[in-house]
Structures are given as structure tokens and as C-alpha cells.
């Protein structure tokens, strides 16, 4: 579906309306009279694909949101409500236990990504089979494929490009209508396809969710900590409109002081906020000091186990945006 080779600088040349028309036709042709499942996470990419597919095949589409327990605050409810307003029903599957069981005890970043990916497609594979569908539509974009192939990290949604056959591995045929686009182009297509601005302007959020923001073991308790911290960061930097902003729970402890002056070992939270157009390169945002202080104060107040809050200044490269 679509074999255009795209570069980030091509963004002005993307004719979003033509792209939408072509992809609607391509999805219709690929799915035929079958049904397809859309793997909706509420992020920009999967939201664009879900609306494209809804326009293409209407009632032959089932949109599924997997609640993996690794989402941002209130995400499952908000996504379901927003898509219902667009006339797209979304089924939420609660798979929290499966994901936390798969991630238990894993601290290696690449192992974590693989455990997430395997659980993700096992759950979707079952959903596809249960509904009698053959196709899984997902929002893989160009950067996901490039970085996985380069070996930077295994993006959760890249299978065929690294030699995994979704049909024999998980029981479905994968459709990836926006895999030639970069993030800025996806946003243009989102606008052209009628997605609300709230969605196409959203900050990117990685498929493996808060698992990418918990260094060390991913447990419900550690995810709850990072969820609270991410929410604080997102709320406080919203008016700066950065490309992406979040918090990370590090896998170490730092000395702090209790109210009675005694030593306390506590969690360390790193705040990450970056400017970018396509996620291939990024620079740390120059956050005004009062906003950083507010972030620090809110994190310390809301999460008493935290004894240090730091701001990450590294650019990509040599760093990456996320921490795993
Ligand atoms: P990095 O950390 O590689 O991230 O600089 C680049 C962009 O991709 C997002 N990201 C992911 N998105 N699945 C996704 O859908 C993933 O496994 C994944 N890993 C990173 C990241 O948030 C950033 O916007």
C-alpha cells in the first residue's frame, strides 16, 4: 500500500488530500468484503489510520484499544469517548495482567521491547481471530521502520521489515497505510482526513507506553509513579507546544532528607522535553526556569517517594528521545 519513498524534507510536497484518497481506495481493495481490525492507541498515527480505515470500509472495521496498563492518565476513557463522537465505536480490551506478567522481572531495554511486542501481537492476534477478521491495520510510520532496521531499537510495531511474518507468527495480515510518512506528514494527513486538532496535534506517545519510561522493572507501582510525573510534565509545558514531553523513572535511588532531617533513599525522576519535526533528530527545549521549578515542586508534592528531579539536556543524536 503506497510505495512512495519519503524524506522528512518532503513534507511540503505531500498532497495530503491525494494521499487520503489513494489510501482509502487501497484499504478498500485490500480488505474487500472481509473485516479488519484497527489497533487504536489514541496516538496520532493509529488515530489517523483508524479514521482512514473507517472512511474506507465503514462497518467492516472494528477498532480495538488494548488497555495494557501502560497508558497515560485517563487515556482509555478519553480515546473511547473522542472516537464515539466521530461515529467510530471502540472496543476496549483489558489486558493489563497479561502485559505486567510478560514484563515482570525484565530490566534489559531491548528485552522489554520484545516482551511488549510479543504480548501486543498475541492479544491482537486473538482479537482478530475472535472477530473472524483477517487484517490488522496499524499506524507504523517511516521513522519506526528506519530506526528498527538501523538497529537503534526495536520499535514495537515493526514486524515484516525485520523478518517476522505476522500471518504465521500471530495469525493476521498486516496493513500499514502510513508507513511511508514521517510524523509531520502524518499530522497533515490527519487534518485532511477530518481528525480533530486535539488528535492530530497530539504529542507522540510510544506504543510500549510508560514501559519505555520506567527504567528497571516495569511494575504497576512503578508505572503509577511515572504516570503521575508524566501528567505533571505534560500539563506544565502544554503552552510551550513542544514536540514531546514526559517524565522517566530512573532505575536507581538518590539520597534525600525526611522532614525530621534523617536520610531517605528515594526515586529519581528525569524530565524530558524536546523540539523536533520528525523524531529523527531532536533538541532539548529551553524551558523557562519558573516552569521547571513548578514541575519539580508538583512532582515532589504528588510523589513523596521521589528525592530528585533532573532535567535532561541531551540532543538526539547522540541520545534518543525515549530512554529505552
Ligand atoms: P526515539 O526514542 O527512538 O523515539 O528517539 C523516536 C520517536 O518514536 C517514539 N517511539 C516509539 N513509537 N513504538 C512507537 O510507536 C515504539 O516502540 C517507540 N519507541 C519510541 C518516541 O516516543 C519518539 O517520538
mmCIF file of C-alpha atoms and ligand atoms in Angstrom:
data_model
loop_
_atom_site.group_PDB
_atom_site.id
_atom_site.type_symbol
_atom_site.label_atom_id
_atom_site.label_comp_id
_atom_site.label_asym_id
_atom_site.label_seq_id
_atom_site.Cartn_x
_atom_site.Cartn_y
_atom_site.Cartn_z
ATOM 1 C CA UNK A 1 0.000 0.000 0.000
ATOM 2 C CA UNK A 2 1.846 3.075 -1.199
ATOM 3 C CA UNK A 3 5.461 2.690 -2.185
ATOM 4 C CA UNK A 4 6.469 6.339 -2.130
ATOM 5 C CA UNK A 5 9.877 6.828 -0.608
ATOM 6 C CA UNK A 6 9.647 9.810 1.650
ATOM 7 C CA UNK A 7 12.089 12.059 3.410
ATOM 8 C CA UNK A 8 11.340 14.483 6.185
ATOM 9 C CA UNK A 9 12.098 17.439 3.953
ATOM 10 C CA UNK A 10 9.434 16.319 1.534
ATOM 11 C CA UNK A 11 6.687 17.393 3.892
ATOM 12 C CA UNK A 12 5.614 20.453 1.900
ATOM 13 C CA UNK A 13 5.247 18.335 -1.196
ATOM 14 C CA UNK A 14 2.899 15.781 0.369
ATOM 15 C CA UNK A 15 -0.516 16.283 -1.105
ATOM 16 C CA UNK A 16 -2.491 15.141 1.903
ATOM 17 C CA UNK A 17 -5.839 15.068 0.098
ATOM 18 C CA UNK A 18 -4.479 12.873 -2.705
ATOM 19 C CA UNK A 19 -2.794 10.633 -0.139
ATOM 20 C CA UNK A 20 -6.085 10.228 1.734
ATOM 21 C CA UNK A 21 -7.952 9.397 -1.475
ATOM 22 C CA UNK A 22 -5.355 6.862 -2.566
ATOM 23 C CA UNK A 23 -5.129 5.144 0.795
ATOM 24 C CA UNK A 24 -8.895 4.916 1.207
ATOM 25 C CA UNK A 25 -9.019 3.154 -2.162
ATOM 26 C CA UNK A 26 -6.071 0.914 -1.241
ATOM 27 C CA UNK A 27 -7.604 -0.147 2.099
ATOM 28 C CA UNK A 28 -10.928 -0.874 0.388
ATOM 29 C CA UNK A 29 -9.231 -3.002 -2.227
ATOM 30 C CA UNK A 30 -7.055 -4.892 0.263
ATOM 31 C CA UNK A 31 -9.877 -5.699 2.693
ATOM 32 C CA UNK A 32 -12.517 -6.480 0.049
ATOM 33 C CA UNK A 33 -15.583 -7.943 1.721
ATOM 34 C CA UNK A 34 -13.654 -9.118 4.816
ATOM 35 C CA UNK A 35 -13.401 -7.353 8.143
ATOM 36 C CA UNK A 36 -10.348 -5.611 9.540
ATOM 37 C CA UNK A 37 -9.254 -4.595 12.995
ATOM 38 C CA UNK A 38 -7.647 -1.279 13.728
ATOM 39 C CA UNK A 39 -5.104 -1.229 16.532
ATOM 40 C CA UNK A 40 -6.005 2.118 18.059
ATOM 41 C CA UNK A 41 -3.831 3.550 20.812
ATOM 42 C CA UNK A 42 -5.085 7.140 20.662
ATOM 43 C CA UNK A 43 -1.724 8.389 19.405
ATOM 44 C CA UNK A 44 -1.511 10.466 16.218
ATOM 45 C CA UNK A 45 -0.518 7.573 13.933
ATOM 46 C CA UNK A 46 -3.089 4.966 14.917
ATOM 47 C CA UNK A 47 -5.813 7.634 15.111
ATOM 48 C CA UNK A 48 -5.110 8.708 11.516
ATOM 49 C CA UNK A 49 -5.157 5.084 10.337
ATOM 50 C CA UNK A 50 -8.430 4.391 12.178
ATOM 51 C CA UNK A 51 -10.195 7.365 10.581
ATOM 52 C CA UNK A 52 -8.806 6.482 7.126
ATOM 53 C CA UNK A 53 -9.996 2.894 7.550
ATOM 54 C CA UNK A 54 -13.392 3.973 8.856
ATOM 55 C CA UNK A 55 -13.850 6.120 5.758
ATOM 56 C CA UNK A 56 -12.687 3.230 3.570
ATOM 57 C CA UNK A 57 -14.620 0.273 4.958
ATOM 58 C CA UNK A 58 -17.131 1.665 7.491
ATOM 59 C CA UNK A 59 -18.854 -1.175 9.337
ATOM 60 C CA UNK A 60 -16.272 -3.737 8.190
ATOM 61 C CA UNK A 61 -13.864 -2.051 10.591
ATOM 62 C CA UNK A 62 -13.545 -2.973 14.275
ATOM 63 C CA UNK A 63 -11.445 -0.532 16.261
ATOM 64 C CA UNK A 64 -9.793 -2.028 19.292
ATOM 65 C CA UNK A 65 -7.967 -0.246 22.054
ATOM 66 C CA UNK A 66 -5.880 -2.507 24.246
ATOM 67 C CA UNK A 67 -5.663 -1.259 27.788
ATOM 68 C CA UNK A 68 -2.198 -2.565 28.597
ATOM 69 C CA UNK A 69 -1.934 -0.661 31.890
ATOM 70 C CA UNK A 70 0.876 1.406 30.358
ATOM 71 C CA UNK A 71 -1.186 4.322 29.093
ATOM 72 C CA UNK A 72 -1.235 7.916 30.217
ATOM 73 C CA UNK A 73 -3.732 9.145 32.783
ATOM 74 C CA UNK A 74 -7.381 8.603 31.716
ATOM 75 C CA UNK A 75 -6.316 7.603 28.185
ATOM 76 C CA UNK A 76 -8.640 4.593 27.551
ATOM 77 C CA UNK A 77 -11.748 6.541 28.585
ATOM 78 C CA UNK A 78 -10.784 9.675 26.650
ATOM 79 C CA UNK A 79 -9.988 7.798 23.438
ATOM 80 C CA UNK A 80 -13.244 5.819 23.534
ATOM 81 C CA UNK A 81 -15.287 8.981 24.095
ATOM 82 C CA UNK A 82 -13.498 11.022 21.416
ATOM 83 C CA UNK A 83 -13.902 8.336 18.747
ATOM 84 C CA UNK A 84 -17.527 7.729 19.691
ATOM 85 C CA UNK A 85 -18.113 11.424 18.911
ATOM 86 C CA UNK A 86 -16.679 10.796 15.423
ATOM 87 C CA UNK A 87 -19.099 7.880 14.968
ATOM 88 C CA UNK A 88 -16.359 5.265 15.403
ATOM 89 C CA UNK A 89 -17.127 2.709 18.130
ATOM 90 C CA UNK A 90 -14.069 1.494 20.004
ATOM 91 C CA UNK A 91 -13.848 -1.746 21.945
ATOM 92 C CA UNK A 92 -11.514 -1.615 24.945
ATOM 93 C CA UNK A 93 -9.804 -4.896 25.859
ATOM 94 C CA UNK A 94 -8.390 -5.062 29.354
ATOM 95 C CA UNK A 95 -5.052 -6.871 29.037
ATOM 96 C CA UNK A 96 -3.217 -5.257 31.941
ATOM 97 C CA UNK A 97 -2.492 -8.547 33.698
ATOM 98 C CA UNK A 98 -1.012 -10.095 30.556
ATOM 99 C CA UNK A 99 1.314 -7.157 29.931
ATOM 100 C CA UNK A 100 2.543 -6.853 33.511
ATOM 101 C CA UNK A 101 3.098 -10.613 33.662
ATOM 102 C CA UNK A 102 5.120 -10.504 30.431
ATOM 103 C CA UNK A 103 7.217 -7.569 31.662
ATOM 104 C CA UNK A 104 7.821 -8.881 35.187
ATOM 105 C CA UNK A 105 11.471 -9.207 36.086
ATOM 106 C CA UNK A 106 12.758 -7.725 32.799
ATOM 107 C CA UNK A 107 15.197 -4.835 33.045
ATOM 108 C CA UNK A 108 17.046 -5.015 29.722
ATOM 109 C CA UNK A 109 15.625 -2.343 27.336
ATOM 110 C CA UNK A 110 15.560 -4.494 24.224
ATOM 111 C CA UNK A 111 14.093 -7.495 26.104
ATOM 112 C CA UNK A 112 11.408 -5.185 27.454
ATOM 113 C CA UNK A 113 10.528 -4.021 23.956
ATOM 114 C CA UNK A 114 10.375 -7.608 22.693
ATOM 115 C CA UNK A 115 8.195 -8.768 25.602
ATOM 116 C CA UNK A 116 5.849 -5.863 24.933
ATOM 117 C CA UNK A 117 5.745 -6.560 21.198
ATOM 118 C CA UNK A 118 5.038 -10.247 21.658
ATOM 119 C CA UNK A 119 2.205 -9.629 24.137
ATOM 120 C CA UNK A 120 0.799 -6.841 21.951
ATOM 121 C CA UNK A 121 0.513 -9.053 18.874
ATOM 122 C CA UNK A 122 -0.625 -12.104 20.834
ATOM 123 C CA UNK A 123 -3.527 -10.072 22.259
ATOM 124 C CA UNK A 124 -4.341 -8.553 18.871
ATOM 125 C CA UNK A 125 -3.950 -11.916 17.134
ATOM 126 C CA UNK A 126 -6.627 -13.339 19.445
ATOM 127 C CA UNK A 127 -8.881 -10.319 18.891
ATOM 128 C CA UNK A 128 -8.518 -10.690 15.120
ATOM 129 C CA UNK A 129 -9.320 -14.429 15.241
ATOM 130 C CA UNK A 130 -12.216 -13.985 17.723
ATOM 131 C CA UNK A 131 -13.855 -11.455 15.427
ATOM 132 C CA UNK A 132 -13.323 -13.514 12.287
ATOM 133 C CA UNK A 133 -11.178 -10.748 10.768
ATOM 134 C CA UNK A 134 -8.068 -11.325 8.663
ATOM 135 C CA UNK A 135 -6.446 -7.930 8.703
ATOM 136 C CA UNK A 136 -4.809 -5.774 11.320
ATOM 137 C CA UNK A 137 -4.430 -2.106 10.452
ATOM 138 C CA UNK A 138 -1.747 -0.260 12.321
ATOM 139 C CA UNK A 139 -0.041 3.130 12.318
ATOM 140 C CA UNK A 140 3.572 2.236 11.602
ATOM 141 C CA UNK A 141 5.394 5.295 10.222
ATOM 142 C CA UNK A 142 8.674 5.739 8.341
ATOM 143 C CA UNK A 143 10.779 6.613 11.397
ATOM 144 C CA UNK A 144 9.691 3.386 13.168
ATOM 145 C CA UNK A 145 10.918 1.284 10.273
ATOM 146 C CA UNK A 146 14.154 3.222 9.686
ATOM 147 C CA UNK A 147 15.227 3.137 13.338
ATOM 148 C CA UNK A 148 14.371 -0.524 13.795
ATOM 149 C CA UNK A 149 16.245 -1.509 10.631
ATOM 150 C CA UNK A 150 19.220 0.612 11.644
ATOM 151 C CA UNK A 151 19.262 -1.334 14.904
ATOM 152 C CA UNK A 152 18.769 1.731 17.108
ATOM 153 C CA UNK A 153 15.905 -0.041 18.875
ATOM 154 C CA UNK A 154 13.131 -2.478 18.055
ATOM 155 C CA UNK A 155 10.035 -0.332 17.665
ATOM 156 C CA UNK A 156 7.091 -2.338 18.928
ATOM 157 C CA UNK A 157 5.146 -2.185 15.671
ATOM 158 C CA UNK A 158 7.764 -3.329 13.179
ATOM 159 C CA UNK A 159 7.485 -6.990 12.164
ATOM 160 C CA UNK A 160 7.714 -7.753 8.440
ATOM 161 C CA UNK A 161 10.604 -5.357 7.944
ATOM 162 C CA UNK A 162 12.703 -7.405 10.374
ATOM 163 C CA UNK A 163 11.659 -10.769 9.018
ATOM 164 C CA UNK A 164 8.678 -11.634 11.258
ATOM 165 C CA UNK A 165 5.690 -12.854 9.256
ATOM 166 C CA UNK A 166 2.530 -11.657 11.083
ATOM 167 C CA UNK A 167 0.390 -14.332 9.399
ATOM 168 C CA UNK A 168 2.381 -17.327 10.598
ATOM 169 C CA UNK A 169 3.508 -15.651 13.826
ATOM 170 C CA UNK A 170 0.228 -14.173 15.029
ATOM 171 C CA UNK A 171 -2.478 -15.127 12.506
ATOM 172 C CA UNK A 172 -3.275 -11.915 10.618
ATOM 173 C CA UNK A 173 -2.278 -9.913 7.559
ATOM 174 C CA UNK A 174 -0.896 -6.506 8.439
ATOM 175 C CA UNK A 175 -1.947 -3.325 6.639
ATOM 176 C CA UNK A 176 0.183 -0.215 7.237
ATOM 177 C CA UNK A 177 -1.271 2.673 5.212
ATOM 178 C CA UNK A 178 1.019 5.426 6.555
ATOM 179 C CA UNK A 179 4.326 3.592 6.698
ATOM 180 C CA UNK A 180 5.913 5.946 4.127
ATOM 181 C CA UNK A 181 5.102 9.087 6.117
ATOM 182 C CA UNK A 182 7.044 10.973 8.770
ATOM 183 C CA UNK A 183 5.329 12.456 11.805
ATOM 184 C CA UNK A 184 4.847 15.951 10.372
ATOM 185 C CA UNK A 185 3.272 14.438 7.256
ATOM 186 C CA UNK A 186 1.006 12.218 9.360
ATOM 187 C CA UNK A 187 -0.334 15.345 11.032
ATOM 188 C CA UNK A 188 -1.154 16.897 7.624
ATOM 189 C CA UNK A 189 -2.972 13.720 6.623
ATOM 190 C CA UNK A 190 -4.784 13.700 9.986
ATOM 191 C CA UNK A 191 -6.054 17.191 9.312
ATOM 192 C CA UNK A 192 -7.072 16.298 5.736
ATOM 193 C CA UNK A 193 -8.999 13.222 6.883
ATOM 194 C CA UNK A 194 -11.003 15.260 9.399
ATOM 195 C CA UNK A 195 -9.393 14.157 12.658
ATOM 196 C CA UNK A 196 -9.969 16.749 15.435
ATOM 197 C CA UNK A 197 -6.954 19.033 16.006
ATOM 198 C CA UNK A 198 -6.686 17.685 19.538
ATOM 199 C CA UNK A 199 -5.659 14.356 17.994
ATOM 200 C CA UNK A 200 -3.508 15.288 15.008
ATOM 201 C CA UNK A 201 -1.596 17.832 17.088
ATOM 202 C CA UNK A 202 -1.010 15.402 19.958
ATOM 203 C CA UNK A 203 2.438 14.703 21.253
ATOM 204 C CA UNK A 204 3.804 11.373 20.043
ATOM 205 C CA UNK A 205 3.388 8.586 22.577
ATOM 206 C CA UNK A 206 5.318 5.347 22.045
ATOM 207 C CA UNK A 207 3.452 2.078 21.513
ATOM 208 C CA UNK A 208 5.048 0.395 24.540
ATOM 209 C CA UNK A 209 3.744 3.351 26.531
ATOM 210 C CA UNK A 210 5.013 4.010 30.007
ATOM 211 C CA UNK A 211 7.122 0.838 29.812
ATOM 212 C CA UNK A 212 9.582 2.976 27.830
ATOM 213 C CA UNK A 213 9.636 5.445 30.699
ATOM 214 C CA UNK A 214 10.314 3.038 33.544
ATOM 215 C CA UNK A 215 13.963 2.074 33.632
ATOM 216 C CA UNK A 216 14.442 -1.157 35.515
ATOM 217 C CA UNK A 217 11.460 -3.371 36.177
ATOM 218 C CA UNK A 218 8.034 -2.359 34.868
ATOM 219 C CA UNK A 219 5.579 -2.967 37.725
ATOM 220 C CA UNK A 220 2.108 -1.465 38.310
ATOM 221 C CA UNK A 221 3.514 0.558 41.212
ATOM 222 C CA UNK A 222 6.441 1.989 39.208
ATOM 223 C CA UNK A 223 4.172 2.722 36.244
ATOM 224 C CA UNK A 224 1.775 4.608 38.549
ATOM 225 C CA UNK A 225 4.678 6.799 39.682
ATOM 226 C CA UNK A 226 5.787 7.648 36.172
ATOM 227 C CA UNK A 227 2.189 8.201 35.033
ATOM 228 C CA UNK A 228 1.717 10.857 37.706
ATOM 229 C CA UNK A 229 5.031 12.510 36.804
ATOM 230 C CA UNK A 230 4.289 12.420 33.041
ATOM 231 C CA UNK A 231 0.950 14.071 33.654
ATOM 232 C CA UNK A 232 2.602 16.888 35.618
ATOM 233 C CA UNK A 233 5.179 17.475 32.858
ATOM 234 C CA UNK A 234 2.581 17.439 30.063
ATOM 235 C CA UNK A 235 0.304 19.841 31.907
ATOM 236 C CA UNK A 236 3.052 22.302 32.785
ATOM 237 C CA UNK A 237 4.690 22.508 29.335
ATOM 238 C CA UNK A 238 1.478 22.434 27.289
ATOM 239 C CA UNK A 239 1.584 26.133 26.465
ATOM 240 C CA UNK A 240 5.145 25.767 25.091
ATOM 241 C CA UNK A 241 3.803 23.272 22.496
ATOM 242 C CA UNK A 242 6.946 21.099 22.457
ATOM 243 C CA UNK A 243 7.274 18.158 20.057
ATOM 244 C CA UNK A 244 7.255 15.761 23.011
ATOM 245 C CA UNK A 245 7.476 15.986 26.801
ATOM 246 C CA UNK A 246 7.380 13.352 29.518
ATOM 247 C CA UNK A 247 8.976 12.048 32.695
ATOM 248 C CA UNK A 248 11.108 8.959 33.234
ATOM 249 C CA UNK A 249 11.562 6.922 36.405
ATOM 250 C CA UNK A 250 15.227 6.003 36.690
ATOM 251 C CA UNK A 251 16.435 2.644 37.983
ATOM 252 C CA UNK A 252 18.354 3.924 40.966
ATOM 253 C CA UNK A 253 17.835 5.738 44.229
ATOM 254 C CA UNK A 254 19.159 9.061 45.445
ATOM 255 C CA UNK A 255 19.716 10.311 48.935
ATOM 256 C CA UNK A 256 17.253 12.852 50.234
ATOM 257 C CA UNK A 257 16.073 14.082 53.601
ATOM 258 C CA UNK A 258 12.947 13.245 55.544
ATOM 259 C CA UNK A 259 11.037 16.001 57.351
ATOM 260 C CA UNK A 260 12.833 15.003 60.562
ATOM 261 C CA UNK A 261 16.202 15.573 58.832
ATOM 262 C CA UNK A 262 17.078 11.886 58.562
ATOM 263 C CA UNK A 263 18.434 10.352 55.392
ATOM 264 C CA UNK A 264 15.918 8.951 52.880
ATOM 265 C CA UNK A 265 16.627 6.984 49.716
ATOM 266 C CA UNK A 266 14.140 7.875 47.047
ATOM 267 C CA UNK A 267 13.212 7.686 43.381
ATOM 268 C CA UNK A 268 14.828 9.834 40.709
ATOM 269 C CA UNK A 269 12.647 11.386 38.018
ATOM 270 C CA UNK A 270 14.154 12.734 34.795
ATOM 271 C CA UNK A 271 12.130 15.307 32.879
ATOM 272 C CA UNK A 272 12.437 15.150 29.081
ATOM 273 C CA UNK A 273 11.120 17.828 26.721
ATOM 274 C CA UNK A 274 12.274 18.087 23.102
ATOM 275 C CA UNK A 275 11.831 20.046 19.888
ATOM 276 C CA UNK A 276 11.767 18.089 16.640
ATOM 277 C CA UNK A 277 9.849 17.822 13.391
ATOM 278 C CA UNK A 278 10.152 14.138 12.595
ATOM 279 C CA UNK A 279 11.700 12.487 15.693
ATOM 280 C CA UNK A 280 14.828 11.571 13.705
ATOM 281 C CA UNK A 281 16.733 14.384 15.421
ATOM 282 C CA UNK A 282 15.733 16.433 18.466
ATOM 283 C CA UNK A 283 16.995 19.197 20.737
ATOM 284 C CA UNK A 284 16.119 19.791 24.394
ATOM 285 C CA UNK A 285 13.514 22.521 24.872
ATOM 286 C CA UNK A 286 14.679 25.685 26.648
ATOM 287 C CA UNK A 287 12.013 25.514 29.341
ATOM 288 C CA UNK A 288 11.729 28.753 31.336
ATOM 289 C CA UNK A 289 13.061 28.280 34.863
ATOM 290 C CA UNK A 290 9.741 29.059 36.630
ATOM 291 C CA UNK A 291 8.067 26.227 34.683
ATOM 292 C CA UNK A 292 10.859 23.813 35.596
ATOM 293 C CA UNK A 293 10.514 24.825 39.257
ATOM 294 C CA UNK A 294 6.764 24.233 39.099
ATOM 295 C CA UNK A 295 7.313 20.789 37.566
ATOM 296 C CA UNK A 296 9.836 19.949 40.304
ATOM 297 C CA UNK A 297 7.507 21.147 43.079
ATOM 298 C CA UNK A 298 4.473 19.305 41.761
ATOM 299 C CA UNK A 299 6.371 16.030 41.263
ATOM 300 C CA UNK A 300 7.830 16.218 44.773
ATOM 301 C CA UNK A 301 4.427 17.040 46.263
ATOM 302 C CA UNK A 302 2.484 14.395 44.324
ATOM 303 C CA UNK A 303 5.026 11.566 44.667
ATOM 304 C CA UNK A 304 6.529 11.550 48.170
ATOM 305 C CA UNK A 305 8.945 8.713 47.313
ATOM 306 C CA UNK A 306 10.850 10.990 44.894
ATOM 307 C CA UNK A 307 14.018 12.636 46.242
ATOM 308 C CA UNK A 308 15.478 14.030 42.997
ATOM 309 C CA UNK A 309 14.096 15.665 39.860
ATOM 310 C CA UNK A 310 16.523 16.332 36.990
ATOM 311 C CA UNK A 311 16.140 17.928 33.543
ATOM 312 C CA UNK A 312 17.644 16.055 30.592
ATOM 313 C CA UNK A 313 19.600 18.336 28.219
ATOM 314 C CA UNK A 314 20.815 15.799 25.660
ATOM 315 C CA UNK A 315 20.032 16.137 21.975
ATOM 316 C CA UNK A 316 19.263 13.302 19.543
ATOM 317 C CA UNK A 317 21.813 12.271 18.418
ATOM 318 C CA UNK A 318 23.770 11.158 20.395
ATOM 319 C CA UNK A 319 20.808 10.419 22.692
ATOM 320 C CA UNK A 320 17.403 9.131 21.597
ATOM 321 C CA UNK A 321 14.162 10.779 22.699
ATOM 322 C CA UNK A 322 12.968 7.942 24.920
ATOM 323 C CA UNK A 323 15.166 6.140 27.476
ATOM 324 C CA UNK A 324 14.961 2.548 26.248
HETATM 325 P P1 LIG B 1 13.449 7.565 19.979
HETATM 326 O O1 LIG B 1 13.403 7.252 21.421
HETATM 327 O O2 LIG B 1 13.874 6.395 19.155
HETATM 328 O O3 LIG B 1 11.955 7.843 19.553
HETATM 329 O O4 LIG B 1 14.240 8.797 19.657
HETATM 330 C C1 LIG B 1 11.560 8.450 18.342
HETATM 331 C C2 LIG B 1 10.061 8.643 18.404
HETATM 332 O O5 LIG B 1 9.409 7.374 18.345
HETATM 333 C C3 LIG B 1 8.657 7.149 19.542
HETATM 334 N N1 LIG B 1 8.880 5.740 19.888
HETATM 335 C C4 LIG B 1 8.037 4.750 19.575
HETATM 336 N N2 LIG B 1 6.841 4.788 18.964
HETATM 337 N N3 LIG B 1 6.690 2.445 19.178
HETATM 338 C C5 LIG B 1 6.162 3.626 18.774
HETATM 339 O O6 LIG B 1 5.039 3.643 18.254
HETATM 340 C C6 LIG B 1 7.881 2.322 19.797
HETATM 341 O O7 LIG B 1 8.318 1.224 20.139
HETATM 342 C C7 LIG B 1 8.579 3.551 20.010
HETATM 343 N N4 LIG B 1 9.773 3.834 20.566
HETATM 344 C C8 LIG B 1 9.942 5.180 20.501
HETATM 345 C C9 LIG B 1 9.218 8.118 20.581
HETATM 346 O O8 LIG B 1 8.273 8.435 21.578
HETATM 347 C C10 LIG B 1 9.596 9.302 19.698
HETATM 348 O O9 LIG B 1 8.505 10.125 19.393
#
